[in-house]
PDB file of C-alpha atoms in Angstrom:
ATOM      1  CA  UNK A1090      83.214  52.924  98.928  1.00 88.00           C
ATOM      2  CA  UNK A1091      83.731  49.340  97.887  1.00 94.00           C
ATOM      3  CA  UNK A1092      87.343  48.518  97.189  1.00 94.00           C
ATOM      4  CA  UNK A1093      86.646  47.400  93.531  1.00 96.00           C
ATOM      5  CA  UNK A1094      85.027  50.608  92.935  1.00 97.00           C
ATOM      6  CA  UNK A1095      88.172  52.481  94.548  1.00 97.00           C
ATOM      7  CA  UNK A1096      90.483  50.405  92.818  1.00 97.00           C
ATOM      8  CA  UNK A1097      88.657  51.305  89.374  1.00 98.00           C
ATOM      9  CA  UNK A1098      88.834  55.043  90.024  1.00 98.00           C
ATOM     10  CA  UNK A1099      92.592  54.847  90.969  1.00 97.00           C
ATOM     11  CA  UNK A1100      93.256  52.715  87.893  1.00 98.00           C
ATOM     12  CA  UNK A1101      91.289  55.462  85.747  1.00 98.00           C
ATOM     13  CA  UNK A1102      93.125  58.214  87.290  1.00 97.00           C
ATOM     14  CA  UNK A1103      96.607  56.759  86.533  1.00 97.00           C
ATOM     15  CA  UNK A1104      95.537  55.987  82.998  1.00 97.00           C
ATOM     16  CA  UNK A1105      94.160  59.527  82.462  1.00 98.00           C
ATOM     17  CA  UNK A1106      97.263  60.899  84.178  1.00 97.00           C
ATOM     18  CA  UNK A1107      99.278  59.190  81.488  1.00 96.00           C
ATOM     19  CA  UNK A1108      97.210  60.223  78.872  1.00 97.00           C
ATOM     20  CA  UNK A1109      96.379  56.711  77.589  1.00 97.00           C
ATOM     21  CA  UNK A1110      93.238  55.223  76.397  1.00 96.00           C
ATOM     22  CA  UNK A1111      91.829  51.962  77.299  1.00 96.00           C
ATOM     23  CA  UNK A1112      92.712  50.596  74.092  1.00 96.00           C
ATOM     24  CA  UNK A1113      96.380  51.372  75.085  1.00 95.00           C
ATOM     25  CA  UNK A1114      96.127  48.309  77.227  1.00 95.00           C
ATOM     26  CA  UNK A1115      95.300  45.681  74.289  1.00 94.00           C
ATOM     27  CA  UNK A1116      98.426  43.787  74.920  1.00 95.00           C
ATOM     28  CA  UNK A1117      97.429  43.040  78.519  1.00 95.00           C
ATOM     29  CA  UNK A1118      93.543  43.511  78.506  1.00 94.00           C
ATOM     30  CA  UNK A1119      90.620  44.251  76.374  1.00 95.00           C
ATOM     31  CA  UNK A1120      89.096  47.698  76.368  1.00 95.00           C
ATOM     32  CA  UNK A1121      85.934  46.130  77.656  1.00 97.00           C
ATOM     33  CA  UNK A1122      87.720  44.589  80.642  1.00 97.00           C
ATOM     34  CA  UNK A1123      89.372  47.598  81.454  1.00 97.00           C
ATOM     35  CA  UNK A1124      85.778  49.340  81.450  1.00 97.00           C
ATOM     36  CA  UNK A1125      84.428  46.937  83.781  1.00 98.00           C
ATOM     37  CA  UNK A1126      87.359  47.284  85.900  1.00 98.00           C
ATOM     38  CA  UNK A1127      87.352  51.158  85.917  1.00 98.00           C
ATOM     39  CA  UNK A1128      83.794  51.042  86.773  1.00 98.00           C
ATOM     40  CA  UNK A1129      84.125  48.603  89.800  1.00 97.00           C
ATOM     41  CA  UNK A1130      82.319  45.922  88.454  1.00 98.00           C
ATOM     42  CA  UNK A1131      85.004  43.417  88.407  1.00 96.00           C
ATOM     43  CA  UNK A1132      88.073  42.863  90.543  1.00 95.00           C
ATOM     44  CA  UNK A1133      91.415  41.850  88.862  1.00 96.00           C
ATOM     45  CA  UNK A1134      93.670  39.059  89.737  1.00 96.00           C
ATOM     46  CA  UNK A1135      96.943  39.818  91.166  1.00 97.00           C
ATOM     47  CA  UNK A1136      98.506  38.800  87.853  1.00 97.00           C
ATOM     48  CA  UNK A1137      96.346  41.109  86.026  1.00 97.00           C
ATOM     49  CA  UNK A1138      97.232  44.194  88.210  1.00 97.00           C
ATOM     50  CA  UNK A1139     100.755  43.126  87.664  1.00 97.00           C
ATOM     51  CA  UNK A1140     100.247  43.270  83.957  1.00 97.00           C
ATOM     52  CA  UNK A1141      98.200  46.487  83.883  1.00 97.00           C
ATOM     53  CA  UNK A1142     100.707  48.153  86.326  1.00 97.00           C
ATOM     54  CA  UNK A1143     103.775  47.155  84.199  1.00 96.00           C
ATOM     55  CA  UNK A1144     101.905  48.675  81.192  1.00 96.00           C
ATOM     56  CA  UNK A1145     101.709  52.031  82.783  1.00 96.00           C
ATOM     57  CA  UNK A1146     105.141  51.794  84.296  1.00 96.00           C
ATOM     58  CA  UNK A1147     104.214  51.749  87.935  1.00 97.00           C
ATOM     59  CA  UNK A1148     104.600  49.303  90.690  1.00 97.00           C
ATOM     60  CA  UNK A1149     101.434  47.208  91.512  1.00 97.00           C
ATOM     61  CA  UNK A1150     101.601  48.377  94.951  1.00 96.00           C
ATOM     62  CA  UNK A1151     101.010  51.883  93.911  1.00 96.00           C
ATOM     63  CA  UNK A1152      97.819  51.046  92.253  1.00 96.00           C
ATOM     64  CA  UNK A1153      96.560  49.296  95.387  1.00 95.00           C
ATOM     65  CA  UNK A1154      97.845  52.042  97.564  1.00 95.00           C
ATOM     66  CA  UNK A1155      96.098  54.386  95.616  1.00 95.00           C
ATOM     67  CA  UNK A1156      92.705  52.449  95.653  1.00 95.00           C
ATOM     68  CA  UNK A1157      92.951  52.101  99.694  1.00 94.00           C
ATOM     69  CA  UNK A1158      93.760  55.934  99.695  1.00 94.00           C
ATOM     70  CA  UNK A1159      90.713  56.600  97.515  1.00 94.00           C
ATOM     71  CA  UNK A1160      88.509  54.262  99.795  1.00 93.00           C
ATOM     72  CA  UNK A1161      89.731  55.283 103.254  1.00 88.00           C
ATOM     73  CA  UNK A1162      90.647  58.798 102.448  1.00 79.00           C
ATOM     74  CA  UNK A1163      93.781  58.747 104.582  1.00 86.00           C
ATOM     75  CA  UNK A1164      97.000  60.566 104.266  1.00 92.00           C
ATOM     76  CA  UNK A1165      99.506  58.884 101.770  1.00 94.00           C
ATOM     77  CA  UNK A1166     102.324  59.212 104.690  1.00 94.00           C
ATOM     78  CA  UNK A1167     100.069  57.469 107.175  1.00 94.00           C
ATOM     79  CA  UNK A1168      99.468  54.590 104.943  1.00 92.00           C
ATOM     80  CA  UNK A1169     103.031  54.109 103.955  1.00 93.00           C
ATOM     81  CA  UNK A1170     104.140  54.285 107.386  1.00 93.00           C
ATOM     82  CA  UNK A1171     101.627  51.664 108.551  1.00 92.00           C
ATOM     83  CA  UNK A1172     102.876  49.488 105.708  1.00 92.00           C
ATOM     84  CA  UNK A1173     106.374  49.870 106.509  1.00 92.00           C
ATOM     85  CA  UNK A1174     105.788  49.145 110.312  1.00 94.00           C
ATOM     86  CA  UNK A1175     104.014  45.996 109.433  1.00 93.00           C
ATOM     87  CA  UNK A1176     106.683  44.811 107.064  1.00 92.00           C
ATOM     88  CA  UNK A1177     109.393  45.399 109.515  1.00 93.00           C
ATOM     89  CA  UNK A1178     107.322  43.708 112.235  1.00 93.00           C
ATOM     90  CA  UNK A1179     107.496  40.710 110.135  1.00 92.00           C
ATOM     91  CA  UNK A1180     111.130  40.785 109.488  1.00 90.00           C
ATOM     92  CA  UNK A1181     111.027  42.485 106.170  1.00 87.00           C
ATOM     93  CA  UNK A1182     113.332  45.386 107.088  1.00 80.00           C
ATOM     94  CA  UNK A1183     116.351  44.103 105.145  1.00 72.00           C
ATOM     95  CA  UNK A1184     114.583  42.478 102.137  1.00 67.00           C
ATOM     96  CA  UNK A1185     114.520  39.183 103.543  1.00 60.00           C
ATOM     97  CA  UNK A1186     111.922  37.701 105.892  1.00 56.00           C
ATOM     98  CA  UNK A1187     114.928  35.735 107.668  1.00 58.00           C
ATOM     99  CA  UNK A1188     117.023  38.835 108.134  1.00 49.00           C
TER     100      UNK A1188
END
């Protein structure tokens, strides 16, 4: 599955879990654009992911992680452990790259 399709599926799942409609995002995006994202026809910018996530009260990485989980069908604990290991190996274990 292509990543933009997986992202669209993740977006739709979270939106539906929150019982929101595409129209509920009119402050950050049009219903038409939300529809194209959910169908995997377009890929959002980082700024748009941030705005949509804020409208759903979830961290942007939650949406991205959900997309990768859908795409790769891996366990959430494996994905989170990989992310934590990679960030720590880059020096981010104490919230600072210079720590």
